[in-house]
Amino acid sequence: MEKLVLIHGALGDPKEFEAIVPSLEKTYEVHSFEIPHHGNYKDSKVPFEINALVIDFLKFLRKIGPSYIYGFSLGGYIAIAAAQIDESNIKGIVTQGTKLDWTVENAKKETATLTVDFLQSQAEGFYNYLVALHGEYLPQLLKKTADFMTLLGENPIVSKESVQNITIPVRFTRGGKDRMVSEAETRVICQAIPNGRYFEVPHMIHPIGFIASKHISRHITVQLNSLNYQWASTPFGEMAYQIIGKIENKSEPVVLFLHEAIGSIGQWQNFPTHLCDELNLPGIVIEFPGYGFSQAEEKTRDANYLHEFALEYLPAFLEAIQLTKPLLIVGHSDGGTNALLYSSKYPSNVKGIITMAAHYINEAQTKAGIQPAIDAWNAGKLKGLEYYHGTKTERLFFAWAKTWLQADFHDWDISKDIKGNTVPALIIQGSEDQYGTDAQVNDIVELLVNAKPYFIPSCGHAPHLEKEEEVIDAVKTFWSVL
């Protein structure tokens, strides 16, 4: 199991991670680094000065061994500064809300707020939160932290020059509502690191203690997973992808996962890995332009957008990564439609397709299912999507919702495009899918030459998440006879 080290921020405490550790421990061996003069180390003999903190952290890492690092605020600064000195035990870094532009002037601005009087009068909620963390020690910690920041302002150790030799992947993340850390200062350092990438969550604020633990857990998980992504340059923009297993045997098929209309690599969760393990095949999970960690797309969608994804974007991606192996395509929702279109145009490239909740026509039920999603968006209930798509989220959501409801999509129908497709196909749908009737499955099976229907009882629009085991068993049976 990979190791993960969590580092809290200034005025923070490892206790802030208690609610998210159980979730992270499903994937990582989790450790917390307690910054000297915080928590159980109030009287630490380590000087409260940035160079001393970095040396202390590197000693901590040498005991634990190679690890991924998540650093909140000051924790991110310590992680980056440590990587400048010795990255041998650092596999990758995720920072959140880390202030990187330290000057004398900025330090004065920050330290002016670090008094009990100021916090009580101007930020009572935050003050009460800090009291709960530190109790009677808080006034002393505030003074120590102010002195620390003054020294850091006078002698910052992270700059665009100092980070240029960092080779590990780094994700610099911040909230769009973070008033302590600017996008500009974050991008300056990010762009100086060869494997650095910036990710912004529009609605996220700075204090970690005021962000729902499920959102912090999701944010950390998505960002850590992205440290192993790769990017392909295509004429339509940079596309992110993740390789599962090793692609070696020239004749061995590769499982290609195509996401839904507002999907991403992360939203597949563990299904791709589990399926590839069961099939004993390597896999590739992709994100089209405009999604997740791929390049933003500003193009206005029309009734041909799915044809463009399947017949232009996907071939360009496969060419960019020089993948010529036969494909077993697994597509969810829009991804299922893409699988149908691509395999119809390029049957010799495809060993088989598995679609889940694919659509070939725009049914009345499809359109009816979209309005509740729009209502949920307007009510602020879909903010969690921002942790997967960042600043692309709002545009992406309405690109999907508005396209399926607009007039030129009313009679959308790909029957002629997929009729006579000879590629073996397993057409899966949940019996309670709110976006399509049984006709979607039955008619697709009729249009294709070698397709089988598979309905899953008591299942909605995402069979691979709701009924993972049953889906995997059905795919294994399908694949075993190909």
Short mmCIF file of C-alpha atoms in Angstrom, two decimals:
data_model
loop_
_atom_site.label_atom_id
_atom_site.label_comp_id
_atom_site.label_asym_id
_atom_site.label_seq_id
_atom_site.Cartn_x
_atom_site.Cartn_y
_atom_site.Cartn_z
CA MET A 1 0.00 0.00 0.00
CA GLU A 2 1.30 3.44 -0.94
CA LYS A 3 2.10 5.87 1.87
CA LEU A 4 0.45 9.27 2.27
CA VAL A 5 1.62 12.04 4.59
CA LEU A 6 -0.82 14.78 5.61
CA ILE A 7 0.57 18.14 6.76
CA HIS A 8 -1.71 20.66 8.44
CA GLY A 9 -1.38 24.42 8.11
CA ALA A 10 -0.20 27.19 10.42
CA LEU A 11 -2.49 27.36 13.48
CA GLY A 12 -3.70 23.89 12.50
CA ASP A 13 -3.53 20.45 14.04
CA PRO A 14 -3.55 16.84 12.81
CA LYS A 15 -6.94 16.53 14.50
CA GLU A 16 -8.33 18.41 11.49
CA PHE A 17 -7.74 15.26 9.42
CA GLU A 18 -9.45 12.79 11.75
CA ALA A 19 -12.72 12.77 9.81
CA ILE A 20 -11.06 12.03 6.45
CA VAL A 21 -8.41 9.50 7.49
CA PRO A 22 -10.79 6.47 7.47
CA SER A 23 -11.69 7.18 3.85
CA LEU A 24 -8.07 7.70 2.79
CA GLU A 25 -6.94 4.56 4.62
CA LYS A 26 -8.87 2.45 2.12
CA THR A 27 -6.16 3.30 -0.39
CA TYR A 28 -3.15 4.60 1.55
CA GLU A 29 -1.11 4.00 4.65
CA VAL A 30 -1.76 7.40 6.20
CA HIS A 31 0.67 9.37 8.36
CA SER A 32 0.38 12.89 9.76
CA PHE A 33 3.29 15.26 10.20
CA GLU A 34 2.75 17.55 13.15
CA ILE A 35 4.43 20.90 12.60
CA PRO A 36 6.62 21.80 15.61
CA HIS A 37 4.97 24.17 18.11
CA HIS A 38 1.52 22.81 17.22
CA GLY A 39 -0.62 20.14 18.89
CA ASN A 40 1.49 17.76 20.93
CA TYR A 41 4.68 19.68 20.15
CA LYS A 42 3.93 23.00 21.83
CA ASP A 43 7.35 23.06 23.47
CA SER A 44 9.32 21.63 20.56
CA LYS A 45 13.04 22.36 20.54
CA VAL A 46 12.93 22.71 16.75
CA PRO A 47 13.14 26.44 15.97
CA PHE A 48 9.88 27.80 14.57
CA GLU A 49 11.59 28.94 11.38
CA ILE A 50 11.00 27.63 7.86
CA ASN A 51 14.41 26.05 7.26
CA ALA A 52 14.27 24.20 10.56
CA LEU A 53 10.73 22.96 9.84
CA VAL A 54 11.81 21.64 6.44
CA ILE A 55 14.79 19.80 7.92
CA ASP A 56 12.52 18.29 10.57
CA PHE A 57 10.07 17.16 7.88
CA LEU A 58 12.81 15.55 5.79
CA LYS A 59 13.95 13.59 8.88
CA PHE A 60 10.34 12.47 9.33
CA LEU A 61 10.20 11.29 5.70
CA ARG A 62 13.44 9.35 5.97
CA LYS A 63 11.87 7.29 8.75
CA ILE A 64 8.68 6.59 6.80
CA GLY A 65 10.09 6.14 3.30
CA PRO A 66 8.75 7.17 -0.14
CA SER A 67 5.36 8.83 0.25
CA TYR A 68 2.82 11.04 -1.42
CA ILE A 69 2.32 14.37 0.36
CA TYR A 70 -0.79 16.44 0.90
CA GLY A 71 0.01 19.83 2.39
CA PHE A 72 -2.63 22.32 3.45
CA SER A 73 -1.54 25.99 3.53
CA LEU A 74 1.84 26.10 5.32
CA GLY A 75 1.98 22.31 4.99
CA GLY A 76 2.16 22.72 1.22
CA TYR A 77 4.98 25.26 1.52
CA ILE A 78 6.97 22.86 3.70
CA ALA A 79 6.43 20.04 1.18
CA ILE A 80 7.57 22.15 -1.80
CA ALA A 81 10.59 23.48 0.12
CA ALA A 82 11.52 19.92 1.11
CA ALA A 83 11.30 18.71 -2.49
CA GLN A 84 13.77 21.44 -3.50
CA ILE A 85 16.34 19.90 -1.16
CA ASP A 86 15.65 16.16 -1.47
CA GLU A 87 12.75 14.58 -3.35
CA SER A 88 14.03 11.01 -3.00
CA ASN A 89 11.28 10.15 -0.52
CA ILE A 90 8.56 12.23 -2.16
CA LYS A 91 6.49 10.54 -4.89
CA GLY A 92 4.24 13.52 -5.53
CA ILE A 93 2.73 16.55 -3.81
CA VAL A 94 -0.76 18.03 -3.57
CA THR A 95 -0.96 21.50 -2.06
CA GLN A 96 -4.16 23.27 -1.06
CA GLY A 97 -4.44 26.95 -0.30
CA THR A 98 -0.68 27.39 0.01
CA LYS A 99 0.59 30.97 0.09
CA LEU A 100 3.74 31.10 -2.00
CA ASP A 101 4.42 34.83 -2.39
CA TRP A 102 6.07 35.81 0.89
CA THR A 103 7.48 39.34 1.17
CA VAL A 104 7.97 41.72 4.07
CA GLU A 105 4.84 43.57 3.02
CA ASN A 106 2.73 40.40 2.71
CA ALA A 107 3.98 39.15 6.06
CA LYS A 108 2.92 42.41 7.74
CA LYS A 109 -0.53 42.06 6.22
CA GLU A 110 -0.91 38.48 7.44
CA THR A 111 0.49 39.05 10.94
CA ALA A 112 -1.82 42.01 11.54
CA THR A 113 -4.68 39.52 11.80
CA LEU A 114 -2.95 37.18 14.23
CA THR A 115 -4.16 38.63 17.52
CA VAL A 116 -6.91 37.51 19.83
CA ASP A 117 -8.59 40.92 19.67
CA PHE A 118 -8.68 40.94 15.88
CA LEU A 119 -9.96 37.39 15.55
CA GLN A 120 -12.63 37.83 18.22
CA SER A 121 -13.97 40.98 16.62
CA GLN A 122 -13.49 40.26 12.92
CA ALA A 123 -13.58 36.46 12.60
CA GLU A 124 -15.44 35.11 15.60
CA GLY A 125 -16.30 31.78 13.99
CA PHE A 126 -12.69 31.12 13.06
CA TYR A 127 -11.52 32.27 16.49
CA ASN A 128 -13.86 29.80 18.21
CA TYR A 129 -12.60 27.07 15.89
CA LEU A 130 -8.98 27.82 16.86
CA VAL A 131 -9.86 27.86 20.56
CA ALA A 132 -11.38 24.40 20.16
CA LEU A 133 -8.10 23.21 18.59
CA HIS A 134 -5.59 24.87 20.91
CA GLY A 135 -7.35 26.05 24.05
CA GLU A 136 -5.30 28.29 26.33
CA TYR A 137 -2.24 27.82 24.13
CA LEU A 138 -3.81 29.85 21.29
CA PRO A 139 -2.49 33.33 22.26
CA GLN A 140 1.04 31.95 22.49
CA LEU A 141 0.70 30.11 19.19
CA LEU A 142 -0.59 33.26 17.50
CA LYS A 143 2.48 35.16 18.67
CA LYS A 144 4.82 32.38 17.56
CA THR A 145 3.12 32.19 14.16
CA ALA A 146 3.33 35.95 13.66
CA ASP A 147 7.06 35.84 14.40
CA PHE A 148 7.45 32.90 12.02
CA MET A 149 5.68 34.75 9.19
CA THR A 150 7.79 37.86 9.74
CA LEU A 151 10.95 35.79 9.29
CA LEU A 152 9.47 34.03 6.26
CA GLY A 153 8.64 37.39 4.68
CA GLU A 154 12.22 38.49 5.17
CA ASN A 155 13.72 35.22 3.92
CA PRO A 156 11.34 33.23 1.67
CA ILE A 157 12.87 30.00 0.41
CA VAL A 158 10.44 29.08 -2.39
CA SER A 159 10.64 30.98 -5.67
CA LYS A 160 10.14 30.30 -9.37
CA GLU A 161 13.90 29.84 -9.61
CA SER A 162 14.27 27.51 -6.64
CA VAL A 163 11.61 25.01 -7.78
CA GLN A 164 12.84 24.44 -11.33
CA ASN A 165 14.71 21.25 -10.46
CA ILE A 166 11.70 19.56 -8.85
CA THR A 167 10.92 16.57 -11.08
CA ILE A 168 8.06 14.91 -9.19
CA PRO A 169 4.43 15.67 -10.12
CA VAL A 170 2.86 18.50 -8.12
CA ARG A 171 -0.76 19.67 -7.99
CA PHE A 172 -1.22 23.25 -6.83
CA THR A 173 -4.85 23.60 -5.77
CA ARG A 174 -6.84 26.45 -4.28
CA GLY A 175 -10.42 27.52 -3.79
CA GLY A 176 -11.97 30.17 -5.98
CA LYS A 177 -13.18 31.85 -2.79
CA ASP A 178 -9.81 31.69 -1.03
CA ARG A 179 -9.05 35.27 0.06
CA MET A 180 -5.62 34.43 1.48
CA VAL A 181 -3.98 32.90 -1.57
CA SER A 182 -4.17 34.29 -5.11
CA GLU A 183 -4.34 32.39 -8.38
CA ALA A 184 -1.52 34.52 -9.77
CA GLU A 185 1.01 33.68 -7.04
CA THR A 186 0.10 30.00 -7.25
CA ARG A 187 0.52 29.83 -11.02
CA VAL A 188 3.93 31.54 -10.91
CA ILE A 189 5.40 28.65 -8.90
CA CYS A 190 3.29 25.99 -10.61
CA GLN A 191 4.46 26.96 -14.08
CA ALA A 192 8.10 26.83 -13.00
CA ILE A 193 7.84 23.13 -12.10
CA PRO A 194 8.05 20.80 -15.13
CA ASN A 195 5.34 18.47 -13.78
CA GLY A 196 3.29 21.10 -11.98
CA ARG A 197 -0.41 21.64 -12.69
CA TYR A 198 -2.91 24.11 -11.28
CA PHE A 199 -6.46 23.14 -10.23
CA GLU A 200 -9.08 25.50 -8.83
CA VAL A 201 -12.32 24.53 -7.09
CA PRO A 202 -14.59 27.56 -7.65
CA HIS A 203 -16.71 27.48 -4.48
CA MET A 204 -13.98 26.33 -2.04
CA ILE A 205 -12.85 28.69 0.74
CA HIS A 206 -9.53 28.70 2.60
CA PRO A 207 -10.06 27.38 6.18
CA ILE A 208 -10.01 23.60 5.95
CA GLY A 209 -12.08 23.26 9.10
CA PHE A 210 -15.03 24.94 7.39
CA ILE A 211 -15.08 22.62 4.37
CA ALA A 212 -17.16 19.44 4.57
CA SER A 213 -14.95 16.44 5.30
CA LYS A 214 -16.47 14.48 2.38
CA HIS A 215 -15.36 17.27 0.04
CA ILE A 216 -11.83 17.41 1.45
CA SER A 217 -11.56 13.63 1.16
CA ARG A 218 -12.80 13.73 -2.44
CA HIS A 219 -10.46 16.62 -3.29
CA ILE A 220 -7.40 14.86 -1.89
CA THR A 221 -8.30 11.55 -3.54
CA VAL A 222 -8.94 13.05 -6.98
CA GLN A 223 -5.76 15.13 -6.89
CA LEU A 224 -3.58 12.28 -5.64
CA ASN A 225 -4.91 9.99 -8.38
CA SER A 226 -4.13 12.66 -10.96
CA LEU A 227 -0.45 12.50 -10.03
CA ASN A 228 -0.34 9.31 -12.14
CA TYR A 229 -2.19 10.76 -15.15
CA GLN A 230 -0.61 11.39 -18.51
CA TRP A 231 -1.57 13.89 -21.21
CA ALA A 232 -1.87 13.52 -24.95
CA SER A 233 -1.62 16.49 -27.28
CA THR A 234 -4.37 16.46 -29.93
CA PRO A 235 -5.66 19.04 -32.44
CA PHE A 236 -8.67 19.44 -30.13
CA GLY A 237 -6.69 20.13 -26.97
CA GLU A 238 -4.67 18.29 -24.37
CA MET A 239 -6.41 15.12 -23.14
CA ALA A 240 -5.76 13.52 -19.76
CA TYR A 241 -5.64 9.76 -19.42
CA GLN A 242 -4.74 7.07 -16.92
CA ILE A 243 -3.15 3.74 -17.75
CA ILE A 244 -4.19 0.71 -15.71
CA GLY A 245 -1.65 -2.10 -15.63
CA LYS A 246 1.01 -2.42 -18.31
CA ILE A 247 0.38 -2.26 -22.04
CA GLU A 248 2.97 -4.68 -23.44
CA ASN A 249 1.74 -7.55 -25.64
CA LYS A 250 1.12 -6.18 -29.13
CA SER A 251 -1.88 -8.43 -29.74
CA GLU A 252 -3.38 -8.07 -26.26
CA PRO A 253 -6.58 -5.99 -26.23
CA VAL A 254 -6.80 -2.82 -24.16
CA VAL A 255 -9.94 -1.87 -22.24
CA LEU A 256 -10.84 1.71 -23.14
CA PHE A 257 -13.17 3.55 -20.76
CA LEU A 258 -15.31 6.41 -22.14
CA HIS A 259 -16.99 8.64 -19.56
CA GLU A 260 -20.52 10.04 -19.32
CA ALA A 261 -21.76 13.54 -20.22
CA ILE A 262 -20.46 15.15 -17.03
CA GLY A 263 -17.99 12.41 -16.17
CA SER A 264 -14.25 12.19 -15.61
CA ILE A 265 -11.54 9.69 -14.77
CA GLY A 266 -12.18 10.11 -11.06
CA GLN A 267 -15.93 9.59 -11.34
CA TRP A 268 -15.42 6.02 -12.51
CA GLN A 269 -14.09 5.42 -8.97
CA ASN A 270 -12.47 1.97 -8.70
CA PHE A 271 -14.51 0.25 -11.41
CA PRO A 272 -11.88 0.41 -14.19
CA THR A 273 -9.20 -1.12 -11.98
CA HIS A 274 -11.51 -3.82 -10.69
CA LEU A 275 -12.73 -4.74 -14.18
CA CYS A 276 -9.22 -4.81 -15.69
CA ASP A 277 -8.03 -7.00 -12.83
CA GLU A 278 -10.88 -9.46 -13.40
CA LEU A 279 -10.30 -9.56 -17.17
CA ASN A 280 -6.52 -9.64 -16.75
CA LEU A 281 -6.22 -6.87 -19.32
CA PRO A 282 -4.60 -3.42 -19.29
CA GLY A 283 -6.83 -0.37 -19.54
CA ILE A 284 -6.92 3.30 -20.44
CA VAL A 285 -9.34 5.77 -18.89
CA ILE A 286 -9.64 9.07 -20.75
CA GLU A 287 -11.10 12.55 -20.37
CA PHE A 288 -12.28 14.43 -23.44
CA PRO A 289 -11.37 18.12 -23.84
CA GLY A 290 -13.48 20.27 -21.52
CA TYR A 291 -13.55 17.61 -18.78
CA GLY A 292 -11.58 16.98 -15.59
CA PHE A 293 -7.86 17.47 -16.05
CA SER A 294 -8.04 17.84 -19.83
CA GLN A 295 -7.73 21.19 -21.56
CA ALA A 296 -10.71 23.52 -21.32
CA GLU A 297 -12.99 23.74 -24.35
CA GLU A 298 -14.99 26.80 -25.29
CA LYS A 299 -16.66 25.42 -28.41
CA THR A 300 -20.47 25.66 -28.47
CA ARG A 301 -22.03 22.24 -28.80
CA ASP A 302 -24.56 21.31 -31.44
CA ALA A 303 -26.44 18.16 -32.41
CA ASN A 304 -23.22 16.60 -33.75
CA TYR A 305 -21.16 16.81 -30.57
CA LEU A 306 -21.25 13.07 -29.87
CA HIS A 307 -20.18 12.33 -33.44
CA GLU A 308 -17.28 14.73 -32.96
CA PHE A 309 -16.21 13.05 -29.71
CA ALA A 310 -16.41 9.55 -31.18
CA LEU A 311 -15.20 10.14 -34.74
CA GLU A 312 -12.76 13.05 -34.37
CA TYR A 313 -11.56 13.47 -30.76
CA LEU A 314 -11.19 9.77 -29.97
CA PRO A 315 -9.25 8.81 -33.14
CA ALA A 316 -6.99 11.83 -32.58
CA PHE A 317 -6.30 10.68 -29.03
CA LEU A 318 -5.51 7.11 -30.10
CA GLU A 319 -3.17 8.44 -32.77
CA ALA A 320 -1.48 10.78 -30.29
CA ILE A 321 -0.59 7.95 -27.91
CA GLN A 322 0.12 5.61 -30.86
CA LEU A 323 -2.26 2.94 -29.61
CA THR A 324 -2.89 0.35 -32.32
CA LYS A 325 -3.96 -2.56 -30.13
CA PRO A 326 -7.49 -3.98 -30.45
CA LEU A 327 -9.96 -2.26 -28.11
CA LEU A 328 -12.58 -3.51 -25.72
CA ILE A 329 -14.57 -0.32 -25.22
CA VAL A 330 -16.57 0.30 -22.05
CA GLY A 331 -18.76 3.39 -22.26
CA HIS A 332 -21.18 4.92 -19.78
CA SER A 333 -24.09 7.08 -20.99
CA ASP A 334 -22.56 9.48 -23.56
CA GLY A 335 -19.53 7.21 -23.48
CA GLY A 336 -21.74 4.28 -24.50
CA THR A 337 -23.04 6.27 -27.44
CA ASN A 338 -19.45 7.12 -28.36
CA ALA A 339 -18.61 3.41 -28.26
CA LEU A 340 -21.47 2.64 -30.63
CA LEU A 341 -20.44 5.36 -33.08
CA TYR A 342 -16.71 4.62 -33.02
CA SER A 343 -17.11 0.85 -33.41
CA SER A 344 -19.53 1.37 -36.31
CA LYS A 345 -16.98 3.52 -38.15
CA TYR A 346 -13.86 1.54 -37.18
CA PRO A 347 -15.00 -2.08 -36.57
CA SER A 348 -11.58 -3.57 -37.31
CA ASN A 349 -10.13 -1.66 -34.32
CA VAL A 350 -12.63 -3.05 -31.81
CA LYS A 351 -12.95 -6.54 -30.31
CA GLY A 352 -16.15 -5.70 -28.45
CA ILE A 353 -18.12 -2.95 -26.74
CA ILE A 354 -19.96 -2.75 -23.45
CA THR A 355 -22.39 0.12 -23.09
CA MET A 356 -24.11 1.20 -19.90
CA ALA A 357 -27.08 3.57 -20.18
CA ALA A 358 -26.22 4.42 -23.79
CA HIS A 359 -28.69 6.40 -25.87
CA TYR A 360 -29.33 6.33 -29.60
CA ILE A 361 -32.34 8.67 -29.64
CA ASN A 362 -33.43 11.63 -27.53
CA GLU A 363 -36.47 10.24 -25.73
CA ALA A 364 -39.08 12.22 -23.85
CA GLN A 365 -37.81 10.48 -20.69
CA THR A 366 -34.28 11.63 -21.45
CA LYS A 367 -35.36 15.25 -21.64
CA ALA A 368 -37.59 14.88 -18.57
CA GLY A 369 -34.63 13.58 -16.55
CA ILE A 370 -32.54 16.67 -17.28
CA GLN A 371 -34.75 19.30 -15.65
CA PRO A 372 -34.42 17.81 -12.13
CA ALA A 373 -30.64 17.93 -12.62
CA ILE A 374 -30.87 21.62 -13.57
CA ASP A 375 -33.02 22.25 -10.50
CA ALA A 376 -30.42 20.49 -8.34
CA TRP A 377 -27.68 22.64 -9.87
CA ASN A 378 -29.61 25.85 -9.21
CA ALA A 379 -30.15 24.73 -5.62
CA GLY A 380 -26.39 24.31 -5.15
CA LYS A 381 -26.61 20.54 -4.74
CA LEU A 382 -24.10 19.64 -7.45
CA LYS A 383 -21.10 21.60 -6.18
CA GLY A 384 -19.32 18.31 -5.63
CA LEU A 385 -18.72 18.12 -9.38
CA GLU A 386 -16.22 20.97 -9.00
CA TYR A 387 -13.77 18.63 -7.29
CA TYR A 388 -13.59 16.64 -10.55
CA HIS A 389 -13.83 19.40 -13.16
CA GLY A 390 -12.66 22.55 -11.38
CA THR A 391 -13.39 25.80 -13.20
CA LYS A 392 -14.80 23.85 -16.17
CA THR A 393 -17.76 22.59 -14.15
CA GLU A 394 -20.48 25.15 -14.83
CA ARG A 395 -19.80 25.35 -18.55
CA LEU A 396 -19.65 21.56 -18.78
CA PHE A 397 -22.90 21.04 -16.91
CA PHE A 398 -24.91 23.42 -19.06
CA ALA A 399 -23.21 22.25 -22.26
CA TRP A 400 -24.82 18.90 -21.48
CA ALA A 401 -28.16 20.09 -20.13
CA LYS A 402 -28.87 22.79 -22.71
CA THR A 403 -27.75 20.72 -25.69
CA TRP A 404 -30.14 17.86 -24.95
CA LEU A 405 -33.02 20.31 -24.48
CA GLN A 406 -32.37 22.59 -27.46
CA ALA A 407 -34.54 22.45 -30.59
CA ASP A 408 -31.95 21.02 -32.99
CA PHE A 409 -31.42 18.06 -30.65
CA HIS A 410 -35.12 17.25 -30.30
CA ASP A 411 -35.06 14.62 -33.06
CA TRP A 412 -31.47 13.45 -32.51
CA ASP A 413 -31.19 9.87 -33.75
CA ILE A 414 -28.09 7.83 -34.66
CA SER A 415 -29.92 4.78 -36.01
CA LYS A 416 -28.45 5.18 -39.50
CA ASP A 417 -24.94 5.55 -38.09
CA ILE A 418 -24.93 2.35 -36.07
CA LYS A 419 -27.25 0.09 -38.10
CA GLY A 420 -25.49 -3.09 -39.21
CA ASN A 421 -22.59 -2.71 -36.76
CA THR A 422 -21.05 -6.20 -36.53
CA VAL A 423 -18.87 -5.65 -33.45
CA PRO A 424 -19.94 -7.89 -30.54
CA ALA A 425 -21.79 -5.76 -28.00
CA LEU A 426 -23.23 -6.07 -24.51
CA ILE A 427 -25.91 -3.41 -23.99
CA ILE A 428 -26.50 -2.81 -20.25
CA GLN A 429 -29.10 -0.63 -18.59
CA GLY A 430 -30.59 -0.28 -15.11
CA SER A 431 -34.31 -0.94 -14.85
CA GLU A 432 -34.77 2.40 -13.07
CA ASP A 433 -32.62 4.57 -15.33
CA GLN A 434 -34.19 8.04 -15.21
CA TYR A 435 -32.71 9.05 -18.56
CA GLY A 436 -33.94 6.23 -20.81
CA THR A 437 -36.60 3.56 -21.33
CA ASP A 438 -36.07 -0.10 -22.21
CA ALA A 439 -36.47 0.91 -25.85
CA GLN A 440 -32.95 2.34 -25.82
CA VAL A 441 -31.54 -1.13 -25.18
CA ASN A 442 -33.98 -3.16 -27.26
CA ASP A 443 -33.72 -0.93 -30.31
CA ILE A 444 -29.91 -0.76 -30.16
CA VAL A 445 -29.82 -4.57 -30.05
CA GLU A 446 -32.10 -4.67 -33.10
CA LEU A 447 -29.91 -2.22 -35.02
CA LEU A 448 -26.68 -4.09 -34.28
CA VAL A 449 -25.84 -7.49 -35.76
CA ASN A 450 -24.22 -9.15 -32.75
CA ALA A 451 -25.56 -7.48 -29.60
CA LYS A 452 -27.04 -8.80 -26.39
CA PRO A 453 -29.30 -6.88 -23.95
CA TYR A 454 -28.68 -6.95 -20.21
CA PHE A 455 -31.10 -5.30 -17.80
CA ILE A 456 -30.20 -4.90 -14.12
CA PRO A 457 -33.14 -4.77 -11.68
CA SER A 458 -33.30 -2.04 -9.00
CA CYS A 459 -30.57 -0.05 -10.72
CA GLY A 460 -30.42 3.53 -11.98
CA HIS A 461 -28.26 5.37 -14.46
CA ALA A 462 -24.84 4.18 -13.22
CA PRO A 463 -24.79 0.36 -13.16
CA HIS A 464 -21.01 0.19 -12.72
CA LEU A 465 -21.29 2.10 -9.41
CA GLU A 466 -24.63 0.83 -8.17
CA LYS A 467 -24.18 -2.84 -9.14
CA GLU A 468 -20.46 -3.17 -9.77
CA GLU A 469 -20.15 -6.87 -9.05
CA GLU A 470 -23.04 -7.82 -11.32
CA VAL A 471 -21.71 -5.64 -14.14
CA ILE A 472 -18.24 -7.16 -13.87
CA ASP A 473 -19.65 -10.69 -13.91
CA ALA A 474 -21.73 -9.88 -17.00
CA VAL A 475 -18.71 -8.40 -18.78
CA LYS A 476 -16.54 -11.41 -17.88
CA THR A 477 -19.14 -13.77 -19.33
CA PHE A 478 -19.43 -11.64 -22.47
CA TRP A 479 -15.66 -11.44 -22.90
CA SER A 480 -15.07 -15.15 -22.30
CA VAL A 481 -16.80 -16.14 -25.54
CA LEU A 482 -15.20 -13.52 -27.81
#
